[in-house]
Short mmCIF file of C-alpha atoms (C1' of nucleotides) in Angstrom, two decimals:
data_model
loop_
_atom_site.label_atom_id
_atom_site.label_comp_id
_atom_site.label_asym_id
_atom_site.label_seq_id
_atom_site.Cartn_x
_atom_site.Cartn_y
_atom_site.Cartn_z
CA UNK Y 1 97.05 95.66 76.39
CA UNK Y 2 97.86 92.87 74.06
CA UNK Y 3 100.79 90.53 74.58
CA UNK Y 4 103.97 91.80 72.93
CA UNK Y 5 104.82 88.41 71.51
CA UNK Y 6 101.27 88.01 70.22
CA UNK Y 7 101.39 91.30 68.33
CA UNK Y 8 104.80 90.45 66.89
CA UNK Y 9 103.71 87.04 65.70
CA UNK Y 10 100.21 88.02 64.57
CA UNK Y 11 100.82 91.42 63.11
CA UNK Y 12 98.26 90.89 60.32
CA UNK Y 13 95.58 89.89 62.76
CA UNK Y 14 96.20 92.93 64.91
CA UNK Y 15 96.21 95.13 61.83
CA UNK Y 16 92.87 93.70 60.82
CA UNK Y 17 91.51 94.42 64.29
CA UNK Y 18 92.62 98.04 64.09
CA UNK Y 19 91.11 98.42 60.64
CA UNK Y 20 87.78 96.98 61.76
CA UNK Y 21 87.67 99.59 64.51
CA UNK Y 22 88.50 102.33 62.08
CA UNK Y 23 91.85 102.99 63.75
CA UNK Y 24 94.94 103.95 61.82
CA UNK Y 25 97.36 101.05 61.52
CA UNK Y 26 100.46 103.24 61.39
CA UNK Y 27 100.99 102.63 65.08
CA UNK Y 28 101.98 99.08 64.21
CA UNK Y 29 104.91 100.32 62.15
CA UNK Y 30 106.27 102.24 65.11
CA UNK Y 31 105.52 99.22 67.24
CA UNK Y 32 107.62 96.97 65.05
CA UNK Y 33 110.64 99.22 64.83
CA UNK Y 34 110.57 100.12 68.51
CA UNK Y 35 110.01 96.54 69.56
CA UNK Y 36 112.99 95.31 67.61
CA UNK Y 37 115.16 98.07 68.99
CA UNK Y 38 114.05 97.22 72.47
CA UNK Y 39 114.73 93.53 72.11
CA UNK Y 40 118.21 94.09 70.70
CA UNK Y 41 119.03 96.43 73.55
CA UNK Y 42 117.87 93.93 76.13
CA UNK Y 43 120.06 91.28 74.58
CA UNK Y 44 123.04 93.58 74.46
CA UNK Y 45 122.61 94.63 78.08
CA UNK Y 46 122.10 91.06 79.28
CA UNK Y 47 125.26 89.99 77.50
CA UNK Y 48 127.30 92.83 78.99
CA UNK Y 49 125.96 92.07 82.43
CA UNK Y 50 126.80 88.42 82.04
CA UNK Y 51 130.36 89.35 81.19
CA UNK Y 52 130.63 91.67 84.15
CA UNK Y 53 129.23 89.04 86.50
CA UNK Y 54 131.90 86.62 85.34
CA UNK Y 55 134.71 89.10 85.85
CA UNK Y 56 133.29 90.13 89.18
CA UNK Y 57 133.47 86.53 90.27
CA UNK Y 58 137.18 86.41 89.46
CA UNK Y 59 137.78 89.67 91.33
CA UNK Y 60 136.11 88.13 94.31
CA UNK Y 61 138.56 85.28 94.08
CA UNK Y 62 141.47 87.70 94.22
CA UNK Y 63 142.26 88.77 90.65
CA UNK Y 64 142.30 92.43 91.62
CA UNK Y 65 143.97 93.49 88.38
CA UNK Y 66 140.63 93.02 86.59
CA UNK Y 67 139.10 95.96 88.39
CA UNK Y 68 140.10 98.40 85.64
CA UNK Y 69 138.54 96.22 82.97
CA UNK Y 70 135.20 96.02 84.69
CA UNK Y 71 135.11 99.80 85.04
CA UNK Y 72 134.71 100.22 81.30
CA UNK Y 73 132.14 97.48 81.18
CA UNK Y 74 130.07 99.10 83.90
CA UNK Y 75 130.15 102.38 82.08
CA UNK Y 76 128.98 100.68 78.93
CA UNK Y 77 126.14 99.03 80.79
CA UNK Y 78 125.09 102.28 82.38
CA UNK Y 79 125.07 103.94 79.00
CA UNK Y 80 122.98 101.19 77.43
CA UNK Y 81 120.56 101.16 80.34
CA UNK Y 82 119.95 104.84 79.86
CA UNK Y 83 119.03 104.31 76.24
CA UNK Y 84 116.91 101.32 77.16
CA UNK Y 85 114.95 103.39 79.67
CA UNK Y 86 113.94 105.85 76.97
CA UNK Y 87 113.17 103.15 74.45
CA UNK Y 88 111.10 101.28 76.99
CA UNK Y 89 109.11 104.40 77.79
CA UNK Y 90 108.39 105.12 74.15
CA UNK Y 91 107.58 101.50 73.53
CA UNK Y 92 105.13 101.38 76.44
CA UNK Y 93 103.33 104.42 75.13
CA UNK Y 94 102.79 102.63 71.84
CA UNK Y 95 101.87 99.35 73.46
CA UNK Y 96 99.33 101.01 75.77
CA UNK Y 97 97.74 102.80 72.81
CA UNK Y 98 96.87 99.68 70.86
CA UNK Y 99 93.20 98.77 71.42
CA UNK Y 100 91.84 95.32 72.09
CA UNK Y 101 90.95 93.08 69.17
CA UNK Y 102 87.20 92.69 68.53
CA UNK Y 103 85.83 89.20 69.14
CA UNK Y 104 85.02 87.25 65.99
CA UNK Y 105 81.28 87.44 66.73
CA UNK Y 106 81.29 91.25 66.73
CA UNK Y 107 79.56 92.62 63.61
CA UNK Y 108 81.58 94.87 61.35
CA UNK Y 109 80.49 98.49 61.21
CA UNK Y 110 81.62 102.09 61.31
CA UNK Y 111 79.08 104.02 63.35
CA UNK Y 112 76.48 103.39 66.07
CA UNK Y 113 73.97 102.95 63.24
CA UNK Y 114 75.73 99.71 62.40
CA UNK Y 115 75.10 98.21 65.84
CA UNK Y 116 72.80 95.22 65.65
CA UNK Y 117 69.66 94.86 67.68
CA UNK Y 118 69.46 91.36 69.07
CA UNK Y 119 66.60 91.60 71.49
CA UNK Y 120 63.58 93.70 72.36
CA UNK Y 121 61.68 93.35 75.65
CA UNK Y 122 58.10 94.62 75.97
CA UNK Y 123 56.51 97.14 73.68
CA UNK Y 124 56.67 100.83 74.58
CA UNK Y 125 53.50 101.85 76.38
CA UNK Y 126 50.87 103.74 74.39
CA UNK Y 127 49.86 107.05 75.91
CA UNK Y 128 46.51 108.76 75.36
CA UNK Y 129 48.34 112.09 75.61
CA UNK Y 130 51.69 113.34 74.40
CA UNK Y 131 54.22 112.10 76.99
CA UNK Y 132 56.63 114.71 78.28
CA UNK Y 133 60.38 114.49 78.63
CA UNK Y 134 61.70 113.80 82.12
CA UNK Y 135 63.25 117.24 82.61
CA UNK Y 136 59.83 118.87 82.27
CA UNK Y 137 58.17 116.34 84.54
CA UNK Y 138 60.90 116.60 87.14
CA UNK Y 139 60.91 120.34 87.15
CA UNK Y 140 57.12 120.62 87.38
CA UNK Y 141 57.03 118.21 90.30
CA UNK Y 142 59.80 120.13 92.05
CA UNK Y 143 61.95 117.02 92.39
CA UNK Y 144 64.61 117.91 89.83
CA UNK Y 145 66.44 121.22 89.78
CA UNK Y 146 68.86 121.81 86.95
CA UNK Y 147 69.13 125.55 87.36
CA UNK Y 148 70.41 125.84 90.89
CA UNK Y 149 72.91 123.04 90.27
CA UNK Y 150 74.36 125.15 87.47
CA UNK Y 151 74.68 127.99 89.95
CA UNK Y 152 76.48 125.71 92.41
CA UNK Y 153 78.70 123.97 89.89
CA UNK Y 154 78.33 124.30 86.14
CA UNK Y 155 76.22 122.97 83.32
CA UNK Y 156 75.75 119.20 83.25
CA UNK Y 157 75.14 118.99 86.98
CA UNK Y 158 71.77 118.36 88.54
CA UNK Y 159 70.15 118.23 91.90
CA UNK Y 160 67.29 116.18 93.28
CA UNK Y 161 64.81 117.46 95.84
CA UNK Y 162 62.50 115.65 98.23
CA UNK Y 163 60.84 112.65 96.59
CA UNK Y 164 63.30 112.94 93.73
CA UNK Y 165 66.26 112.45 96.06
CA UNK Y 166 64.37 109.59 97.67
CA UNK Y 167 63.67 107.99 94.30
CA UNK Y 168 67.33 108.14 93.44
CA UNK Y 169 68.27 106.54 96.74
CA UNK Y 170 65.55 103.93 96.28
CA UNK Y 171 66.94 102.99 92.89
CA UNK Y 172 70.44 102.54 94.31
CA UNK Y 173 69.15 100.38 97.16
CA UNK Y 174 66.93 98.37 94.83
CA UNK Y 175 69.75 97.66 92.37
CA UNK Y 176 72.29 96.76 95.03
CA UNK Y 177 69.84 94.49 96.82
CA UNK Y 178 68.95 92.73 93.58
CA UNK Y 179 72.57 92.07 92.63
CA UNK Y 180 73.77 91.05 96.08
CA UNK Y 181 70.74 89.01 97.16
CA UNK Y 182 69.64 87.47 93.84
CA UNK Y 183 72.69 87.51 91.59
CA UNK Y 184 75.45 86.71 94.07
CA UNK Y 185 77.59 89.84 93.78
CA UNK Y 186 79.67 91.11 96.70
CA UNK Y 187 78.97 94.74 97.50
CA UNK Y 188 81.96 97.06 97.58
CA UNK Y 189 82.19 100.64 98.68
CA UNK Y 190 85.35 101.82 96.91
CA UNK Y 191 87.33 105.08 96.84
CA UNK Y 192 85.99 107.67 94.40
CA UNK Y 193 89.48 109.01 93.72
CA UNK Y 194 92.12 106.71 92.28
CA UNK Y 195 95.73 107.10 91.15
CA UNK Y 196 97.15 107.01 87.62
CA UNK Y 197 98.29 103.40 87.86
CA UNK Y 198 94.74 102.31 88.62
CA UNK Y 199 93.38 104.39 85.74
CA UNK Y 200 95.91 102.76 83.44
CA UNK Y 201 94.94 99.27 84.57
CA UNK Y 202 91.46 99.49 83.10
CA UNK Y 203 92.50 101.51 80.04
CA UNK Y 204 91.31 105.06 80.81
CA UNK Y 205 94.93 106.21 80.81
CA UNK Y 206 97.13 107.11 79.04
CA UNK Y 207 94.87 107.71 76.06
CA UNK Y 208 91.68 109.17 77.50
CA UNK Y 209 92.77 111.69 80.13
CA UNK Y 210 90.73 114.37 78.34
CA UNK Y 211 87.53 112.87 79.62
CA UNK Y 212 88.65 112.61 83.25
CA UNK Y 213 88.64 115.07 86.12
CA UNK Y 214 91.96 115.29 87.90
CA UNK Y 215 92.60 116.64 91.37
CA UNK Y 216 95.18 119.44 91.35
CA UNK Y 217 98.55 118.86 93.02
CA UNK Y 218 98.07 115.14 93.35
CA UNK Y 219 98.11 111.96 91.35
CA UNK Y 220 94.42 111.38 91.98
CA UNK Y 221 91.58 111.25 89.47
CA UNK Y 222 87.81 111.15 89.99
CA UNK Y 223 86.44 107.79 88.93
CA UNK Y 224 84.46 107.88 85.66
CA UNK Y 225 82.91 104.54 86.61
CA UNK Y 226 83.20 102.01 89.45
CA UNK Y 227 84.72 99.66 86.88
CA UNK Y 228 88.04 101.35 87.62
CA UNK Y 229 88.35 100.70 91.36
CA UNK Y 230 86.52 97.36 91.22
CA UNK Y 231 88.52 95.77 88.42
CA UNK Y 232 91.78 96.95 89.97
CA UNK Y 233 91.03 95.53 93.42
CA UNK Y 234 93.18 92.52 92.57
CA UNK Y 235 95.84 94.25 90.50
CA UNK Y 236 99.33 92.82 91.04
CA UNK Y 237 97.82 89.75 92.65
CA UNK Y 238 97.79 86.08 91.83
CA UNK Y 239 94.39 84.74 92.77
CA UNK Y 240 93.57 81.19 93.70
CA UNK Y 241 91.86 79.64 90.68
CA UNK Y 242 89.26 78.12 93.01
CA UNK Y 243 88.14 81.60 94.05
CA UNK Y 244 86.99 82.46 90.51
CA UNK Y 245 84.68 83.79 89.31
CA UNK Y 246 84.63 86.86 91.55
CA UNK Y 247 81.54 89.06 91.29
CA UNK Y 248 81.62 92.61 92.61
CA UNK Y 249 79.00 95.31 92.61
CA UNK Y 250 79.26 98.88 93.80
CA UNK Y 251 77.36 102.08 93.86
CA UNK Y 252 79.47 105.16 93.08
CA UNK Y 253 79.04 108.55 91.60
CA UNK Y 254 80.80 108.82 88.23
CA UNK Y 255 82.60 111.90 86.96
CA UNK Y 256 83.16 112.60 83.28
CA UNK Y 257 84.22 115.68 81.41
CA UNK Y 258 82.18 114.77 78.35
CA UNK Y 259 84.67 116.74 76.31
CA UNK Y 260 83.60 117.32 72.74
CA UNK Y 261 79.91 116.97 73.50
CA UNK Y 262 79.13 120.69 73.71
CA UNK Y 263 75.55 121.37 72.83
CA UNK Y 264 74.65 117.68 72.77
CA UNK Y 265 71.93 116.49 75.09
CA UNK Y 266 72.21 119.52 77.32
CA UNK Y 267 68.77 119.11 78.81
CA UNK Y 268 67.84 116.50 81.34
CA UNK Y 269 69.79 113.73 82.99
CA UNK Y 270 71.18 111.96 79.95
CA UNK Y 271 74.64 113.46 79.81
CA UNK Y 272 76.04 114.76 83.09
CA UNK Y 273 79.45 115.52 84.56
CA UNK Y 274 78.36 113.67 87.67
CA UNK Y 275 75.93 110.78 87.76
CA UNK Y 276 75.24 107.79 89.96
CA UNK Y 277 75.72 104.25 88.80
CA UNK Y 278 75.56 100.76 90.18
CA UNK Y 279 78.27 98.76 88.48
CA UNK Y 280 78.84 95.03 88.03
CA UNK Y 281 82.32 93.56 87.63
CA UNK Y 282 83.19 89.92 86.99
CA UNK Y 283 86.63 88.33 87.13
CA UNK Y 284 86.78 84.90 85.53
CA UNK Y 285 89.00 82.27 83.95
CA UNK Y 286 89.36 82.69 80.21
CA UNK Y 287 87.11 79.77 79.29
CA UNK Y 288 84.18 81.20 81.22
CA UNK Y 289 84.28 84.81 80.20
CA UNK Y 290 81.90 84.73 77.26
CA UNK Y 291 79.24 82.82 79.13
CA UNK Y 292 79.61 85.35 81.94
CA UNK Y 293 79.11 88.16 79.44
CA UNK Y 294 75.63 86.72 78.84
CA UNK Y 295 75.00 86.32 82.57
CA UNK Y 296 76.22 89.80 83.36
CA UNK Y 297 74.02 91.29 80.65
CA UNK Y 298 70.98 89.40 81.89
CA UNK Y 299 71.73 90.59 85.44
CA UNK Y 300 71.57 94.17 84.19
CA UNK Y 301 68.43 93.44 82.14
CA UNK Y 302 66.76 92.05 85.24
CA UNK Y 303 66.74 95.54 86.76
CA UNK Y 304 64.69 96.85 83.83
CA UNK Y 305 62.40 93.83 83.83
CA UNK Y 306 61.58 94.30 87.49
CA UNK Y 307 61.02 98.00 86.94
CA UNK Y 308 58.91 97.06 83.92
CA UNK Y 309 60.74 99.42 81.63
CA UNK Y 310 60.79 98.41 77.94
CA UNK Y 311 64.27 97.99 76.51
CA UNK Y 312 66.27 96.52 73.70
CA UNK Y 313 69.74 95.01 73.55
CA UNK Y 314 72.21 95.81 70.80
CA UNK Y 315 75.60 94.32 70.11
CA UNK Y 316 78.11 97.04 69.35
CA UNK Y 317 79.74 96.94 65.93
CA UNK Y 318 83.53 97.03 65.58
CA UNK Y 319 83.56 100.78 64.97
CA UNK Y 320 81.57 101.63 68.11
CA UNK Y 321 83.39 99.24 70.44
CA UNK Y 322 85.30 100.79 73.35
CA UNK Y 323 89.08 100.81 73.38
CA UNK Y 324 89.58 98.00 75.92
CA UNK Y 325 86.60 95.81 75.03
CA UNK Y 326 86.45 92.69 72.87
CA UNK Y 327 82.68 92.57 72.79
CA UNK Y 328 79.97 94.81 74.17
CA UNK Y 329 76.21 94.65 74.57
CA UNK Y 330 74.42 97.92 75.13
CA UNK Y 331 71.06 97.87 76.83
CA UNK Y 332 68.84 100.73 75.72
CA UNK Y 333 65.78 101.74 77.68
CA UNK Y 334 62.70 103.24 76.08
CA UNK Y 335 62.17 106.90 76.94
CA UNK Y 336 58.53 107.71 76.25
CA UNK Y 337 58.98 111.46 76.47
CA UNK Y 338 62.04 111.54 74.27
CA UNK Y 339 60.46 108.97 71.99
CA UNK Y 340 63.56 106.85 71.58
CA UNK Y 341 65.75 104.17 73.07
CA UNK Y 342 68.62 105.49 75.19
CA UNK Y 343 71.68 103.58 76.40
CA UNK Y 344 71.33 102.69 80.05
CA UNK Y 345 73.91 99.93 80.39
CA UNK Y 346 76.99 98.75 78.61
CA UNK Y 347 78.20 95.21 79.28
CA UNK Y 348 81.63 94.22 78.04
CA UNK Y 349 84.14 91.43 78.01
CA UNK Y 350 87.71 92.68 78.03
CA UNK Y 351 89.22 89.21 77.93
CA UNK Y 352 92.78 89.55 79.31
CA UNK Y 353 93.33 93.09 78.01
CA UNK Y 354 92.78 94.77 81.37
CA UNK Y 355 94.28 91.85 83.29
CA UNK Y 356 97.60 92.38 81.50
CA UNK Y 357 97.59 96.09 82.22
CA UNK Y 358 96.60 95.61 85.82
CA UNK Y 359 98.64 92.41 86.21
CA UNK Y 360 95.80 90.27 87.54
CA UNK Y 361 96.46 86.54 87.42
CA UNK Y 362 95.27 83.32 88.90
CA UNK Y 363 96.96 80.03 89.68
CA UNK Y 364 95.61 76.90 88.03
CA UNK Y 365 95.30 73.55 89.78
CA UNK Y 366 98.55 72.58 88.11
CA UNK Y 367 100.28 75.58 89.68
CA UNK Y 368 100.61 77.62 86.50
CA UNK Y 369 99.79 81.31 86.47
CA UNK Y 370 97.40 82.74 83.89
CA UNK Y 371 95.78 86.08 83.28
CA UNK Y 372 92.16 86.38 84.35
CA UNK Y 373 89.45 87.73 82.10
CA UNK Y 374 87.57 90.81 83.26
CA UNK Y 375 84.06 91.96 82.45
CA UNK Y 376 81.86 94.77 83.56
CA UNK Y 377 78.46 96.28 83.00
CA UNK Y 378 76.28 99.00 84.35
CA UNK Y 379 73.55 97.64 86.50
CA UNK Y 380 72.34 100.38 85.90
CA UNK Y 381 73.04 104.05 85.31
CA UNK Y 382 70.86 105.57 88.03
CA UNK Y 383 70.21 108.99 86.50
CA UNK Y 384 68.99 107.52 83.25
CA UNK Y 385 66.86 104.98 85.11
CA UNK Y 386 65.37 107.87 87.04
CA UNK Y 387 64.60 109.61 83.76
CA UNK Y 388 63.09 106.44 82.27
CA UNK Y 389 60.77 106.00 85.24
CA UNK Y 390 59.56 109.57 84.97
CA UNK Y 391 58.92 109.28 81.25
CA UNK Y 392 57.37 105.82 81.23
CA UNK Y 393 55.31 106.11 84.40
CA UNK Y 394 53.89 109.60 83.88
CA UNK Y 395 50.20 110.32 84.03
CA UNK Y 396 48.23 112.81 81.96
CA UNK Y 397 48.30 115.26 84.86
CA UNK Y 398 52.05 115.02 85.28
CA UNK Y 399 52.23 112.64 88.26
CA UNK Y 400 54.60 109.69 88.46
CA UNK Y 401 53.40 106.22 89.42
CA UNK Y 402 56.10 104.38 91.36
CA UNK Y 403 56.95 100.94 89.88
CA UNK Y 404 55.93 98.06 92.12
CA UNK Y 405 59.49 96.91 92.58
CA UNK Y 406 60.41 100.23 94.22
CA UNK Y 407 57.43 100.63 96.52
CA UNK Y 408 59.11 99.06 99.54
CA UNK Y 409 61.85 101.67 99.22
CA UNK Y 410 59.54 104.62 98.47
CA UNK Y 411 56.62 104.03 100.83
CA UNK Y 412 54.40 105.89 98.39
CA UNK Y 413 52.77 104.88 95.14
CA UNK Y 414 52.74 108.23 93.42
CA UNK Y 415 54.95 111.28 93.21
CA UNK Y 416 52.70 114.30 92.86
"C1'" G K 1 101.80 119.44 110.14
"C1'" G K 2 106.12 118.00 113.99
"C1'" A K 3 109.32 113.81 116.15
"C1'" G K 4 110.84 108.79 115.82
"C1'" G K 5 110.73 103.60 113.78
"C1'" G K 6 110.03 100.57 109.55
"C1'" G K 7 109.10 98.42 104.15
"C1'" U K 8 113.31 91.52 102.32
"C1'" A K 9 109.27 85.42 99.45
"C1'" C K 10 102.36 83.14 101.17
"C1'" C K 11 103.21 84.94 106.60
"C1'" G K 12 106.88 85.98 110.53
"C1'" A K 13 111.93 87.07 110.33
"C1'" A K 14 117.70 87.10 109.66
"C1'" G K 15 121.21 89.47 106.56
"C1'" U K 16 123.93 96.32 107.35
"C1'" G K 17 129.66 96.65 101.07
"C1'" G K 18 132.45 90.95 97.94
"C1'" U K 19 132.46 83.29 101.05
"C1'" C K 20 127.21 84.38 95.02
"C1'" A K 21 120.42 86.08 98.33
"C1'" U K 22 115.79 82.62 95.52
"C1'" A K 23 117.47 84.58 99.85
"C1'" A K 24 119.35 81.46 106.48
"C1'" C K 25 115.74 80.22 110.42
"C1'" G K 26 110.45 79.47 111.99
"C1'" G K 27 105.47 78.89 110.31
"C1'" G K 28 102.02 77.87 106.31
"C1'" G K 29 100.88 75.37 101.48
"C1'" C K 30 101.76 71.17 98.24
"C1'" G K 31 103.82 66.01 97.38
"C1'" G K 32 105.61 61.60 99.75
"C1'" U K 33 106.97 57.88 103.84
"C1'" C K 34 104.56 55.81 108.14
"C1'" U K 35 99.03 54.62 109.44
"C1'" C K 36 92.87 51.02 108.72
"C1'" G K 37 92.46 56.42 108.56
"C1'" A K 38 94.15 60.80 110.93
"C1'" A K 39 97.52 63.45 114.12
"C1'" A K 40 102.62 63.53 115.22
"C1'" A K 41 107.33 62.57 113.17
"C1'" C K 42 110.54 62.28 109.00
"C1'" C K 43 111.95 63.33 103.68
"C1'" G K 44 111.17 66.42 99.54
"C1'" U K 45 109.05 70.75 97.32
"C1'" U K 46 107.22 75.83 97.21
"C1'" U K 47 108.70 83.89 93.65
"C1'" U K 48 107.97 86.63 89.40
"C1'" G K 49 109.29 88.87 84.90
"C1'" C K 50 112.29 89.37 80.56
"C1'" C K 51 115.68 87.53 76.55
"C1'" U K 52 117.61 83.50 73.59
"C1'" U K 53 112.26 82.40 66.78
"C1'" U K 54 110.37 76.81 70.19
"C1'" U K 55 113.05 74.53 74.24
"C1'" A K 56 117.00 73.93 78.00
"C1'" C K 57 119.97 70.93 82.77
"C1'" G K 58 120.97 78.52 79.16
"C1'" G K 59 121.37 83.94 80.26
"C1'" C K 60 119.59 88.59 82.65
"C1'" A K 61 116.77 91.30 86.27
"C1'" A K 62 113.95 92.24 90.80
"C1'" C K 63 115.01 93.11 98.65
"C1'" A K 64 108.89 99.68 98.57
"C1'" U K 65 109.89 103.04 93.96
"C1'" G K 66 113.38 106.12 91.22
"C1'" G K 67 118.23 108.10 91.01
"C1'" G K 68 123.44 108.24 92.87
"C1'" U K 69 128.35 106.53 95.11
"C1'" U K 70 131.51 102.01 94.13
"C1'" C K 71 135.34 97.47 90.33
"C1'" G K 72 131.05 95.47 93.27
"C1'" A K 73 124.85 97.72 96.85
"C1'" A K 74 119.38 94.47 100.32
"C1'" U K 75 123.52 96.81 102.90
"C1'" C K 76 126.22 103.64 101.97
"C1'" C K 77 123.94 108.64 100.01
"C1'" C K 78 119.62 111.54 97.90
"C1'" A K 79 114.44 111.97 96.46
"C1'" U K 80 109.53 109.98 96.41
"C1'" C K 81 105.62 106.62 98.09
"C1'" C K 82 103.53 103.56 101.82
"C1'" C K 83 102.97 101.48 106.94
"C1'" C K 84 103.50 101.90 112.44
"C1'" U K 85 104.12 104.83 117.28
"C1'" C K 86 103.84 109.58 119.86
"C1'" C K 87 102.34 114.89 119.67
"C1'" G K 88 99.27 118.62 117.27
"C1'" C K 89 94.87 119.44 114.23
"C1'" C K 90 90.26 117.44 112.70
"C1'" A K 91 84.96 114.68 110.32
#
RNA sequence: GGAGGGGUACCGAAGUGGUCAUAACGGGGCGGUCUCGAAAACCGUUUUGCCUUUUACGGCAACAUGGGUUCGAAUCCCAUCCCCUCCGCCA
């Protein structure tokens, strides 16, 4: 969330940010009226409490006749507090629904078509035959079963068999090893179910519950990304400034409802209710966060470079930017069979937006407390990487050559 | 799931209805004195949030969380969460 005082004092700037994203700005009107109401109430309550405290002091000194007077005052306070509770609740709902402001370097745009390509690595390989999509390859090789998984669960679930399951595991190991051994991230194995407070900290709640799976009869939700548990590790903490930056990586399955995507990308591994991902999270001081956005993105790119998968990097335009992010780079891998670039990683700087929600601070050398900046990026989405390997490493007879970087984890050079 | 104990600051811990609890006491951290330097000792300091347009040597709030009783709650009552011990169950 944004700082209340900041919104109040920079209402035009916030309005501009909302407009750039294509959001309605009417929320700011309710913000203003509710905020003023809230502030007046706080003042009124504080004043009444001050008065009561003074009288209480005199009662303590023996002026018992004042007891009657303070009764009324207490009733008044109780009444005001009740109103304040409601106002505060309504106000919070508004406050938590205002998105982050796009960074000044983010290009203006309305749709994903307006995202700007800033980098392209390696040319897509030329095939002497028509390359097939990964779902055909996987099915023919018997390593990917998307029919039985529907029987077990529902559509948008898949199952790997034999070498396919091994390839998936190899990818997870390869990515985690790269990030821990080469890039300096600390590996975490977090819970896959988290509570509402945690989901609110990173911005999934209250606005985006429709896309989350919730466990019945509990306050637990299935994580849609490891970003949620990792970023919230230090919620309600004041970190030592010397301990920053903190770099975490984790492998987790991710669960998403993908509501509103009926009929879209139903085949293959692109859009699933459950998929594996290795995530990168960075917690920094505010001055470092944008340079870490570059580092983080290059850490994710390194996975594709080592797997020798062609990709491009785009910077998301204001209209395509996620709710909590200030700036986002998407990495898109080339899918030979599908004949297009597909998002495989999203690397974002949230500045202090998540830190405010999750209450994550650090202490400076001078002893002051400040909000940290948080960043995260996929490093990478495992299912899509799996698909990219199948499509880019296929042979004319439908075999898959294993990329060199994975051979130590696979023990074989070809899946056939 | 059953029985019992507990949740107070960075940590340990006291306080069990009004001598103001930011909070005793002990430890730790930070600053200083002493020292060539260090240790020890001594002195000082050490929560967070909100409101007052900025600021204050200003005000308010917070003792797991949320309600309640009371003129007044860390303290009494109710609910919820979490931790510990024992029993049962179990990967």
